[in-house]
Amino acid sequence: MDKFVVKGGVPLRGEIATGGAKNSALPALAATLLTDQPVNLQRIPRVRDVRTMQRLLVDIGASADVDGESVRIQVRVVRSPEAPYELVKTMRASSLVLGPLVARAGRARVSLPGGCAIGARPINLHLAGLEQLGAQIQQAHGYVEAVAPQGLRGATIRFERITVTGTEDLMMAAVLARGETVLQNAAREPEVTDLATLLGKMGAKIAGAGTSTIRIEGVEQLHGAEHSIIPDRIEAGTFLVAGAITAGDLTVTGCIPEHNAALINKLQAAGAEVTEVNTSTLRVRALTGLRSADVTTEEYPGFPTDLQAQYMALMTQAEGIAIINETIFENRFMHAQEMARMGANIRLEGHQAIVAGRKELTGAGVIASDLRASASLVLAALVARGETVIDRVYHIDRGYDKIEGKLAAVGAQIRRIE
Ligand code: EPZ
């Protein structure tokens, strides 16, 4: 199991490039199931979850040609509309094939994702929406089976709570349904909008993506398309925090600044200087000491839950008390105990973490628990005195493409040991 060895204390300086968004690549890959024509996707990050999704599509019947960050997928025939447990247990986003498979093949058999480190993460809202579109759902032996022998028909679906992949799954199911579907209380994340852009290029009729109400007019069939995935706002945000926590001077390129507005506001409130160099470049500096600023995670355009752990690392270095409210997932503070081993002063009370700074961190042996928690431990290690060894970095490989290389190129003393 790979580890990272990090020696802290070096301010990061220079330019760091943002890759394509994992959470846009995954639904985009699932969308290729909706046509028998080839779909060419660019800026697909070379991360473990993407490789898992590609393998799942090939098992279903796709041909996949991968050339670096360009992927050409064609699903001429759906051979096996299934997502088996051994794949789904490693990546719960496999549930994104549910909607497209029912829409394309009239049936799907997908393993229930099971819990994960950060919470129960059920898919009940995905299933309720599919039923409203006319699918019959059965659950047995850890699998969910959805069938729609007469095809799907449009419906008005109101999500009882905002769900990102739920919105994406049902948007993909609705594009081939008969009639109009309205998704109410839909997720507004940029990745939802990016998926709608791809589906539109494939011939779907979608209006309102990026707002809480999305209207989809079903069509007979979709065709192939070419699409470049949006930049990964969570990777870009992770780098912005890295520049701030090390009191460096870091320029993050290839990003979309507005996608990080909530984080930028918080970094500025904490005393970091963040400037928009141009429409795809942000620069972060922390010339003076940082001060605490409270944060509550919310659905987009609020502060992203996927940056909460990274922000917690930053607040250990800020003067004062920061209250961090996690409202999206029920168990997303596991990084706190690991940071406490490095000397952080963090008290957990239910959905709240109270971070008392500024506390010097010292290098220690720590264990990554989930994708974003592992990124936050790297950030803490970058500012800790001495050496930190982070175990189970396979978590980080799920969502970051060679993060140690990118950070080392701007001065970080970080290396991977097999
Ligand atoms: C997406 O997960 C992201 N993953 C997550 O990123 C991200 O943390 C999350 O959205 C929130 O922004 C992908 O896009 C592949 P949700 P998703 O459905 O869609 C509850 C990362 O680090 N819920 O928006 O699974 C759920 O339990 C990952 O890249 C139901 O109750 O999240 C959660 O509390 C981690 N029933 C809340 O809603 C459902 O049917 C939001 O979940 C669906 C969700």
Short mmCIF file of C-alpha atoms and ligand atoms in Angstrom, two decimals:
data_model
loop_
_atom_site.label_atom_id
_atom_site.label_comp_id
_atom_site.label_asym_id
_atom_site.label_seq_id
_atom_site.Cartn_x
_atom_site.Cartn_y
_atom_site.Cartn_z
CA MET A 1 0.00 0.00 0.00
CA ASP A 2 1.55 3.30 -1.12
CA LYS A 3 2.47 5.98 1.36
CA PHE A 4 3.44 9.63 1.07
CA VAL A 5 6.45 10.98 2.99
CA VAL A 6 6.18 14.74 3.43
CA LYS A 7 8.65 17.16 4.99
CA GLY A 8 6.84 20.33 5.99
CA GLY A 9 7.80 23.99 6.16
CA VAL A 10 8.35 24.93 2.52
CA PRO A 11 6.18 27.77 1.08
CA LEU A 12 4.79 26.66 -2.30
CA ARG A 13 5.72 28.95 -5.15
CA GLY A 14 5.05 28.76 -8.88
CA GLU A 15 2.34 27.54 -11.24
CA ILE A 16 0.17 24.46 -10.81
CA ALA A 17 -2.27 23.20 -13.45
CA THR A 18 -5.82 22.02 -12.80
CA GLY A 19 -6.94 18.76 -14.41
CA GLY A 20 -10.38 17.74 -15.68
CA ALA A 21 -13.11 17.25 -13.07
CA LYS A 22 -13.47 13.65 -11.82
CA ASN A 23 -17.08 14.38 -10.84
CA SER A 24 -17.85 15.55 -14.35
CA ALA A 25 -15.94 12.76 -16.09
CA LEU A 26 -17.89 10.03 -14.27
CA PRO A 27 -21.39 11.08 -15.42
CA ALA A 28 -20.02 11.95 -18.88
CA LEU A 29 -18.66 8.41 -19.23
CA ALA A 30 -22.02 6.99 -18.07
CA ALA A 31 -23.80 9.14 -20.67
CA THR A 32 -22.02 7.26 -23.48
CA LEU A 33 -24.43 4.38 -22.73
CA LEU A 34 -27.27 6.47 -24.17
CA THR A 35 -26.21 6.06 -27.82
CA ASP A 36 -24.72 3.41 -30.12
CA GLN A 37 -22.52 6.10 -31.70
CA PRO A 38 -18.96 6.98 -30.57
CA VAL A 39 -18.50 9.74 -27.98
CA ASN A 40 -15.13 11.52 -27.72
CA LEU A 41 -14.31 13.01 -24.32
CA GLN A 42 -11.29 15.22 -23.62
CA ARG A 43 -9.63 16.31 -20.35
CA ILE A 44 -10.60 13.03 -18.64
CA PRO A 45 -8.39 12.82 -15.52
CA ARG A 46 -6.25 9.70 -15.17
CA VAL A 47 -7.59 8.81 -11.70
CA ARG A 48 -8.64 5.48 -10.26
CA ASP A 49 -12.39 6.18 -10.21
CA VAL A 50 -12.32 7.00 -13.94
CA ARG A 51 -10.49 3.76 -14.69
CA THR A 52 -13.09 1.89 -12.64
CA MET A 53 -15.94 3.52 -14.58
CA GLN A 54 -14.25 2.71 -17.90
CA ARG A 55 -13.88 -0.93 -16.84
CA LEU A 56 -17.55 -1.03 -15.85
CA LEU A 57 -18.59 0.33 -19.27
CA VAL A 58 -16.46 -2.27 -21.08
CA ASP A 59 -18.08 -5.04 -19.00
CA ILE A 60 -21.47 -3.63 -20.05
CA GLY A 61 -20.43 -3.77 -23.72
CA ALA A 62 -18.52 -0.61 -24.57
CA SER A 63 -15.37 -0.33 -26.64
CA ALA A 64 -13.00 2.20 -25.07
CA ASP A 65 -9.92 3.77 -26.64
CA VAL A 66 -7.90 5.77 -24.15
CA ASP A 67 -5.12 8.11 -25.30
CA GLY A 68 -3.88 10.07 -22.28
CA GLU A 69 -6.74 12.35 -21.26
CA SER A 70 -8.76 11.68 -24.41
CA VAL A 71 -11.24 8.82 -24.29
CA ARG A 72 -13.36 7.46 -27.16
CA ILE A 73 -16.26 5.28 -25.99
CA GLN A 74 -18.75 3.45 -28.17
CA VAL A 75 -21.55 1.20 -26.83
CA ARG A 76 -22.77 -0.46 -30.03
CA VAL A 77 -24.76 -3.01 -28.04
CA VAL A 78 -25.56 -3.28 -24.34
CA ARG A 79 -24.31 -6.82 -23.70
CA SER A 80 -24.80 -6.93 -19.94
CA PRO A 81 -26.78 -4.10 -18.25
CA GLU A 82 -25.15 -4.79 -14.91
CA ALA A 83 -22.85 -3.09 -12.39
CA PRO A 84 -21.41 -5.88 -10.21
CA TYR A 85 -20.68 -5.57 -6.49
CA GLU A 86 -16.92 -6.00 -6.90
CA LEU A 87 -16.80 -2.79 -8.95
CA VAL A 88 -19.54 -0.80 -7.17
CA LYS A 89 -18.03 -1.41 -3.72
CA THR A 90 -14.89 0.43 -4.87
CA MET A 91 -16.79 3.29 -6.46
CA ARG A 92 -20.33 4.18 -5.43
CA ALA A 93 -20.67 6.57 -8.40
CA SER A 94 -21.33 3.38 -10.40
CA SER A 95 -25.00 4.10 -9.62
CA LEU A 96 -24.68 6.66 -12.43
CA VAL A 97 -25.17 3.83 -14.96
CA LEU A 98 -28.66 3.08 -13.59
CA GLY A 99 -30.55 5.80 -15.45
CA PRO A 100 -28.74 5.43 -18.78
CA LEU A 101 -29.10 1.62 -18.79
CA VAL A 102 -32.84 1.70 -18.11
CA ALA A 103 -33.25 4.40 -20.77
CA ARG A 104 -31.13 2.60 -23.39
CA ALA A 105 -31.74 -1.09 -22.66
CA GLY A 106 -34.98 -1.06 -20.69
CA ARG A 107 -33.36 -2.67 -17.67
CA ALA A 108 -30.46 -2.45 -15.23
CA ARG A 109 -29.08 -4.56 -12.40
CA VAL A 110 -26.80 -2.49 -10.19
CA SER A 111 -25.24 -3.47 -6.89
CA LEU A 112 -26.40 -1.25 -4.05
CA PRO A 113 -23.37 0.91 -3.21
CA GLY A 114 -23.34 0.18 0.50
CA GLY A 115 -22.01 2.77 2.90
CA CYS A 116 -18.72 4.52 2.69
CA ALA A 117 -16.45 6.25 5.17
CA ILE A 118 -18.27 9.57 5.04
CA GLY A 119 -21.82 8.33 5.43
CA ALA A 120 -24.66 5.95 4.55
CA ARG A 121 -25.06 7.49 1.09
CA PRO A 122 -28.26 5.75 0.02
CA ILE A 123 -29.62 6.02 -3.53
CA ASN A 124 -33.30 6.01 -2.57
CA LEU A 125 -33.93 9.31 -4.38
CA HIS A 126 -32.44 7.91 -7.61
CA LEU A 127 -34.80 4.90 -7.35
CA ALA A 128 -37.89 6.92 -6.43
CA GLY A 129 -37.31 9.13 -9.49
CA LEU A 130 -36.88 6.14 -11.79
CA GLU A 131 -40.17 4.72 -10.52
CA GLN A 132 -41.87 8.00 -11.29
CA LEU A 133 -40.50 7.68 -14.84
CA GLY A 134 -42.22 4.28 -15.10
CA ALA A 135 -39.49 1.84 -14.11
CA GLN A 136 -40.33 -1.09 -11.84
CA ILE A 137 -37.74 -1.39 -9.07
CA GLN A 138 -36.85 -4.49 -7.05
CA GLN A 139 -34.13 -4.92 -4.44
CA ALA A 140 -32.70 -8.33 -3.53
CA HIS A 141 -29.34 -9.89 -2.66
CA GLY A 142 -27.67 -6.50 -2.42
CA TYR A 143 -28.71 -5.53 -5.93
CA VAL A 144 -31.31 -3.20 -7.30
CA GLU A 145 -33.09 -4.27 -10.50
CA ALA A 146 -34.92 -1.71 -12.59
CA VAL A 147 -37.00 -2.66 -15.63
CA ALA A 148 -39.03 -0.53 -18.04
CA PRO A 149 -40.22 -2.89 -20.80
CA GLN A 150 -42.42 -0.20 -22.32
CA GLY A 151 -39.70 2.44 -22.03
CA LEU A 152 -39.81 5.47 -19.71
CA ARG A 153 -42.31 8.29 -19.74
CA GLY A 154 -41.75 11.87 -18.59
CA ALA A 155 -42.79 12.96 -15.09
CA THR A 156 -42.36 15.83 -12.65
CA ILE A 157 -39.85 14.73 -10.01
CA ARG A 158 -39.28 16.83 -6.89
CA PHE A 159 -36.16 15.82 -4.94
CA GLU A 160 -36.86 15.82 -1.20
CA ARG A 161 -33.21 16.75 -0.77
CA ILE A 162 -30.66 17.98 -3.27
CA THR A 163 -28.60 15.13 -4.74
CA VAL A 164 -25.84 15.64 -7.33
CA THR A 165 -25.64 12.17 -8.86
CA GLY A 166 -29.38 11.73 -8.30
CA THR A 167 -29.97 14.75 -10.54
CA GLU A 168 -27.47 13.44 -13.10
CA ASP A 169 -28.84 9.88 -13.07
CA LEU A 170 -32.44 11.01 -13.64
CA MET A 171 -31.48 13.63 -16.21
CA MET A 172 -29.85 10.83 -18.23
CA ALA A 173 -32.91 8.57 -17.78
CA ALA A 174 -35.26 11.34 -18.92
CA VAL A 175 -33.51 12.28 -22.18
CA LEU A 176 -34.97 9.17 -23.91
CA ALA A 177 -38.30 9.11 -22.02
CA ARG A 178 -41.56 9.86 -23.88
CA GLY A 179 -42.68 13.42 -23.15
CA GLU A 180 -41.41 16.05 -20.75
CA THR A 181 -39.64 15.53 -17.42
CA VAL A 182 -39.23 18.32 -14.86
CA LEU A 183 -36.63 17.91 -12.11
CA GLN A 184 -37.44 20.19 -9.17
CA ASN A 185 -35.01 20.99 -6.32
CA ALA A 186 -32.29 19.75 -8.68
CA ALA A 187 -28.58 20.07 -7.91
CA ARG A 188 -26.93 23.17 -9.41
CA GLU A 189 -23.30 21.95 -9.35
CA PRO A 190 -21.18 22.86 -12.41
CA GLU A 191 -20.77 19.14 -13.08
CA VAL A 192 -24.56 18.84 -13.57
CA THR A 193 -24.40 21.70 -16.08
CA ASP A 194 -21.42 20.10 -17.82
CA LEU A 195 -23.35 16.84 -18.21
CA ALA A 196 -26.33 18.74 -19.66
CA THR A 197 -23.96 20.40 -22.15
CA LEU A 198 -22.67 17.00 -23.28
CA LEU A 199 -26.19 15.54 -23.52
CA GLY A 200 -27.27 18.57 -25.56
CA LYS A 201 -24.38 17.94 -27.99
CA MET A 202 -25.68 14.35 -28.26
CA GLY A 203 -29.12 15.63 -29.30
CA ALA A 204 -30.94 15.83 -25.97
CA LYS A 205 -33.33 18.71 -25.25
CA ILE A 206 -32.53 20.09 -21.78
CA ALA A 207 -33.27 23.53 -20.32
CA GLY A 208 -32.47 24.98 -16.91
CA ALA A 209 -29.34 23.00 -16.02
CA GLY A 210 -27.52 24.90 -13.27
CA THR A 211 -30.81 26.05 -11.75
CA SER A 212 -33.10 24.22 -9.32
CA THR A 213 -35.58 23.34 -12.08
CA ILE A 214 -34.43 21.34 -15.10
CA ARG A 215 -36.78 20.58 -18.00
CA ILE A 216 -36.02 17.65 -20.31
CA GLU A 217 -38.01 16.98 -23.52
CA GLY A 218 -37.54 13.29 -24.40
CA VAL A 219 -36.20 12.41 -27.86
CA GLU A 220 -36.18 9.16 -29.86
CA GLN A 221 -32.42 8.62 -29.78
CA LEU A 222 -29.10 10.35 -29.20
CA HIS A 223 -26.01 10.49 -31.43
CA GLY A 224 -22.28 10.77 -30.83
CA ALA A 225 -20.50 13.94 -29.76
CA GLU A 226 -17.19 15.53 -28.86
CA HIS A 227 -16.81 17.20 -25.44
CA SER A 228 -14.08 18.56 -23.17
CA ILE A 229 -14.74 18.13 -19.44
CA ILE A 230 -14.71 21.21 -17.17
CA PRO A 231 -11.77 21.75 -14.81
CA ASP A 232 -11.85 20.14 -11.37
CA ARG A 233 -12.93 22.89 -8.96
CA ILE A 234 -12.14 20.67 -5.96
CA GLU A 235 -8.59 20.03 -7.17
CA ALA A 236 -8.18 23.76 -7.89
CA GLY A 237 -9.57 24.57 -4.43
CA THR A 238 -7.20 22.07 -2.82
CA PHE A 239 -4.25 23.84 -4.49
CA LEU A 240 -5.51 27.28 -3.38
CA VAL A 241 -5.55 26.04 0.22
CA ALA A 242 -2.05 24.56 -0.28
CA GLY A 243 -0.74 27.98 -1.30
CA ALA A 244 -2.41 29.66 1.67
CA ILE A 245 -1.45 27.12 4.35
CA THR A 246 2.24 27.18 3.36
CA ALA A 247 2.23 31.01 3.18
CA GLY A 248 3.44 30.68 -0.37
CA ASP A 249 2.65 32.36 -3.68
CA LEU A 250 0.84 29.89 -5.91
CA THR A 251 -0.76 30.42 -9.32
CA VAL A 252 -3.48 27.88 -10.19
CA THR A 253 -4.01 27.64 -13.96
CA GLY A 254 -6.66 25.99 -16.13
CA CYS A 255 -9.47 26.58 -13.63
CA ILE A 256 -12.82 28.45 -13.68
CA PRO A 257 -12.57 31.06 -10.89
CA GLU A 258 -16.33 31.46 -10.42
CA HIS A 259 -16.61 27.74 -9.57
CA ASN A 260 -14.49 28.48 -6.49
CA ALA A 261 -16.24 31.69 -5.41
CA ALA A 262 -17.36 30.34 -2.02
CA LEU A 263 -13.84 29.14 -1.14
CA ILE A 264 -12.23 32.34 -2.40
CA ASN A 265 -14.53 34.42 -0.19
CA LYS A 266 -13.52 32.33 2.83
CA LEU A 267 -9.79 32.47 2.05
CA GLN A 268 -10.04 36.26 1.78
CA ALA A 269 -12.01 36.42 5.05
CA ALA A 270 -9.17 34.42 6.62
CA GLY A 271 -6.65 36.98 5.40
CA ALA A 272 -5.22 35.26 2.34
CA GLU A 273 -4.89 37.30 -0.84
CA VAL A 274 -6.64 35.62 -3.79
CA THR A 275 -6.67 37.35 -7.16
CA GLU A 276 -8.22 36.40 -10.50
CA VAL A 277 -5.26 36.75 -12.89
CA ASN A 278 -7.49 35.97 -15.90
CA THR A 279 -10.61 33.92 -16.70
CA SER A 280 -8.77 30.64 -16.11
CA THR A 281 -6.12 31.55 -13.54
CA LEU A 282 -6.15 32.28 -9.80
CA ARG A 283 -3.23 33.43 -7.62
CA VAL A 284 -3.12 32.92 -3.85
CA ARG A 285 -0.71 34.48 -1.35
CA ALA A 286 -0.73 34.55 2.43
CA LEU A 287 1.56 37.40 3.36
CA THR A 288 0.21 38.00 6.84
CA GLY A 289 -0.86 35.46 9.46
CA LEU A 290 -4.25 33.86 8.92
CA ARG A 291 -7.30 34.51 11.08
CA SER A 292 -10.18 32.11 11.78
CA ALA A 293 -13.34 32.30 9.68
CA ASP A 294 -16.39 30.06 10.24
CA VAL A 295 -17.76 27.95 7.39
CA THR A 296 -20.91 25.91 6.72
CA THR A 297 -20.89 23.42 3.86
CA GLU A 298 -23.83 23.72 1.46
CA GLU A 299 -24.88 22.57 -1.97
CA TYR A 300 -23.46 24.64 -4.86
CA PRO A 301 -23.01 27.58 -5.03
CA GLY A 302 -22.37 27.32 -1.27
CA PHE A 303 -19.08 26.16 0.28
CA PRO A 304 -18.42 22.62 -1.06
CA THR A 305 -18.37 19.71 1.37
CA ASP A 306 -15.49 18.32 -0.75
CA LEU A 307 -13.31 21.21 0.44
CA GLN A 308 -14.30 21.03 4.11
CA ALA A 309 -11.39 18.80 5.19
CA GLN A 310 -8.87 20.96 3.33
CA TYR A 311 -10.29 24.09 4.97
CA MET A 312 -10.08 22.46 8.39
CA ALA A 313 -6.34 21.94 7.89
CA LEU A 314 -6.03 25.63 7.04
CA MET A 315 -7.94 26.71 10.15
CA THR A 316 -5.45 24.89 12.41
CA GLN A 317 -3.01 27.62 11.28
CA ALA A 318 -5.37 30.56 11.77
CA GLU A 319 -5.51 32.76 14.89
CA GLY A 320 -8.78 32.30 16.79
CA ILE A 321 -11.63 29.79 16.81
CA ALA A 322 -13.22 28.51 13.59
CA ILE A 323 -16.57 26.70 13.63
CA ILE A 324 -16.97 24.28 10.73
CA ASN A 325 -20.51 23.03 10.07
CA GLU A 326 -20.79 19.94 7.84
CA THR A 327 -24.41 19.81 6.61
CA ILE A 328 -24.14 17.39 3.66
CA PHE A 329 -22.69 14.17 5.10
CA GLU A 330 -23.16 12.68 8.54
CA ASN A 331 -19.62 11.47 9.15
CA ARG A 332 -17.13 13.64 7.37
CA PHE A 333 -14.75 14.63 10.19
CA MET A 334 -12.46 11.58 10.27
CA HIS A 335 -9.51 13.73 9.21
CA ALA A 336 -9.88 15.67 12.49
CA GLN A 337 -8.54 12.83 14.65
CA GLU A 338 -5.58 12.38 12.33
CA MET A 339 -4.78 16.11 12.43
CA ALA A 340 -5.08 15.99 16.23
CA ARG A 341 -2.23 13.47 16.20
CA MET A 342 -0.17 16.18 14.49
CA GLY A 343 -1.02 18.61 17.27
CA ALA A 344 -4.19 20.28 15.97
CA ASN A 345 -6.73 21.45 18.55
CA ILE A 346 -10.10 20.34 17.15
CA ARG A 347 -13.24 19.52 19.13
CA LEU A 348 -16.06 17.61 17.44
CA GLU A 349 -19.68 18.19 18.45
CA GLY A 350 -22.07 16.39 16.10
CA HIS A 351 -22.05 18.21 12.78
CA GLN A 352 -19.71 20.86 14.13
CA ALA A 353 -15.93 20.93 14.37
CA ILE A 354 -14.42 23.68 16.55
CA VAL A 355 -10.87 24.41 15.43
CA ALA A 356 -8.66 26.44 17.77
CA GLY A 357 -5.64 27.98 16.06
CA ARG A 358 -2.96 28.89 15.63
CA LYS A 359 -1.35 25.56 16.64
CA GLU A 360 1.97 24.42 15.30
CA LEU A 361 1.67 20.96 13.74
CA THR A 362 4.40 18.34 13.98
CA GLY A 363 4.99 15.52 11.55
CA ALA A 364 3.45 12.15 12.50
CA GLY A 365 2.28 8.85 11.06
CA VAL A 366 -1.32 9.31 9.84
CA ILE A 367 -3.85 7.28 7.87
CA ALA A 368 -6.06 8.54 5.02
CA SER A 369 -9.72 7.52 5.34
CA ASP A 370 -11.39 8.97 2.26
CA LEU A 371 -10.49 10.94 -0.81
CA ARG A 372 -10.74 14.48 0.48
CA ALA A 373 -9.59 13.66 4.02
CA SER A 374 -6.35 12.32 2.53
CA ALA A 375 -5.86 15.59 0.64
CA SER A 376 -6.30 17.51 3.89
CA LEU A 377 -3.61 15.40 5.57
CA VAL A 378 -1.20 16.28 2.76
CA LEU A 379 -1.97 19.96 3.36
CA ALA A 380 -1.40 19.60 7.11
CA ALA A 381 1.87 17.76 6.43
CA LEU A 382 3.05 20.57 4.13
CA VAL A 383 3.00 22.99 7.08
CA ALA A 384 3.95 20.57 9.90
CA ARG A 385 7.41 20.71 11.46
CA GLY A 386 9.29 17.54 10.54
CA GLU A 387 8.27 14.48 8.59
CA THR A 388 4.77 13.06 8.11
CA VAL A 389 4.04 9.61 6.70
CA ILE A 390 0.54 9.30 5.21
CA ASP A 391 -0.67 5.73 4.76
CA ARG A 392 -3.39 4.40 2.41
CA VAL A 393 -2.85 7.07 -0.25
CA TYR A 394 -4.84 4.92 -2.68
CA HIS A 395 -7.73 7.05 -1.40
CA ILE A 396 -6.06 10.13 -2.82
CA ASP A 397 -5.36 8.39 -6.13
CA ARG A 398 -9.12 8.00 -6.62
CA GLY A 399 -9.55 11.70 -7.27
CA TYR A 400 -6.17 13.37 -7.80
CA ASP A 401 -3.90 12.66 -10.75
CA LYS A 402 -0.30 12.48 -9.53
CA ILE A 403 -0.81 15.13 -6.81
CA GLU A 404 2.65 14.55 -5.36
CA GLY A 405 4.29 15.40 -8.69
CA LYS A 406 2.26 18.58 -9.06
CA LEU A 407 3.04 19.71 -5.50
CA ALA A 408 6.74 18.80 -5.72
CA ALA A 409 7.01 20.93 -8.88
CA VAL A 410 6.11 24.01 -6.79
CA GLY A 411 8.49 23.21 -3.93
CA ALA A 412 6.75 20.66 -1.74
CA GLN A 413 9.04 18.03 -0.21
CA ILE A 414 6.75 15.09 -0.88
CA ARG A 415 7.50 11.63 -2.26
CA ARG A 416 5.58 8.39 -2.73
CA ILE A 417 6.93 5.13 -1.35
CA GLU A 418 5.45 1.88 -2.67
C1 EPZ B 1 -21.52 13.80 -5.24
O1 EPZ B 1 -21.84 12.64 -4.49
C2 EPZ B 1 -20.01 13.80 -5.39
N1 EPZ B 1 -19.60 12.60 -6.13
C3 EPZ B 1 -19.37 13.84 -4.00
O2 EPZ B 1 -17.96 13.90 -4.19
C4 EPZ B 1 -19.84 15.08 -3.27
O3 EPZ B 1 -19.29 15.09 -1.97
C5 EPZ B 1 -21.37 15.10 -3.20
O4 EPZ B 1 -21.93 14.99 -4.53
C6 EPZ B 1 -21.91 16.36 -2.55
O5 EPZ B 1 -21.48 17.47 -3.29
C7 EPZ B 1 -19.78 12.57 -7.47
O6 EPZ B 1 -20.26 13.52 -8.08
C8 EPZ B 1 -19.32 11.34 -8.18
P1 EPZ B 1 -25.40 13.59 -3.05
P2 EPZ B 1 -23.39 12.17 -4.37
O7 EPZ B 1 -26.30 12.60 -3.69
O8 EPZ B 1 -24.12 12.53 -5.59
C9 EPZ B 1 -28.06 12.13 0.56
C10 EPZ B 1 -15.75 13.29 -3.89
O9 EPZ B 1 -15.01 13.48 -2.92
N2 EPZ B 1 -28.75 11.29 -0.42
O10 EPZ B 1 -25.43 15.01 -3.54
O11 EPZ B 1 -23.36 10.75 -3.92
C11 EPZ B 1 -26.62 11.70 0.76
O12 EPZ B 1 -26.55 10.67 1.72
C12 EPZ B 1 -17.17 12.83 -3.68
O13 EPZ B 1 -15.42 13.48 -5.10
C13 EPZ B 1 -29.86 10.55 -0.02
O14 EPZ B 1 -30.26 10.59 1.14
O15 EPZ B 1 -23.90 13.07 -3.17
C14 EPZ B 1 -25.95 12.97 1.24
O16 EPZ B 1 -26.15 13.11 2.64
C15 EPZ B 1 -17.42 12.50 -2.24
N3 EPZ B 1 -30.49 9.77 -0.94
C16 EPZ B 1 -26.72 14.07 0.51
O17 EPZ B 1 -27.95 13.47 0.07
C17 EPZ B 1 -30.09 9.71 -2.25
O18 EPZ B 1 -30.74 9.00 -3.06
C18 EPZ B 1 -26.00 14.62 -0.72
O19 EPZ B 1 -25.60 13.51 -1.48
C19 EPZ B 1 -28.96 10.47 -2.64
C20 EPZ B 1 -28.32 11.26 -1.72
#
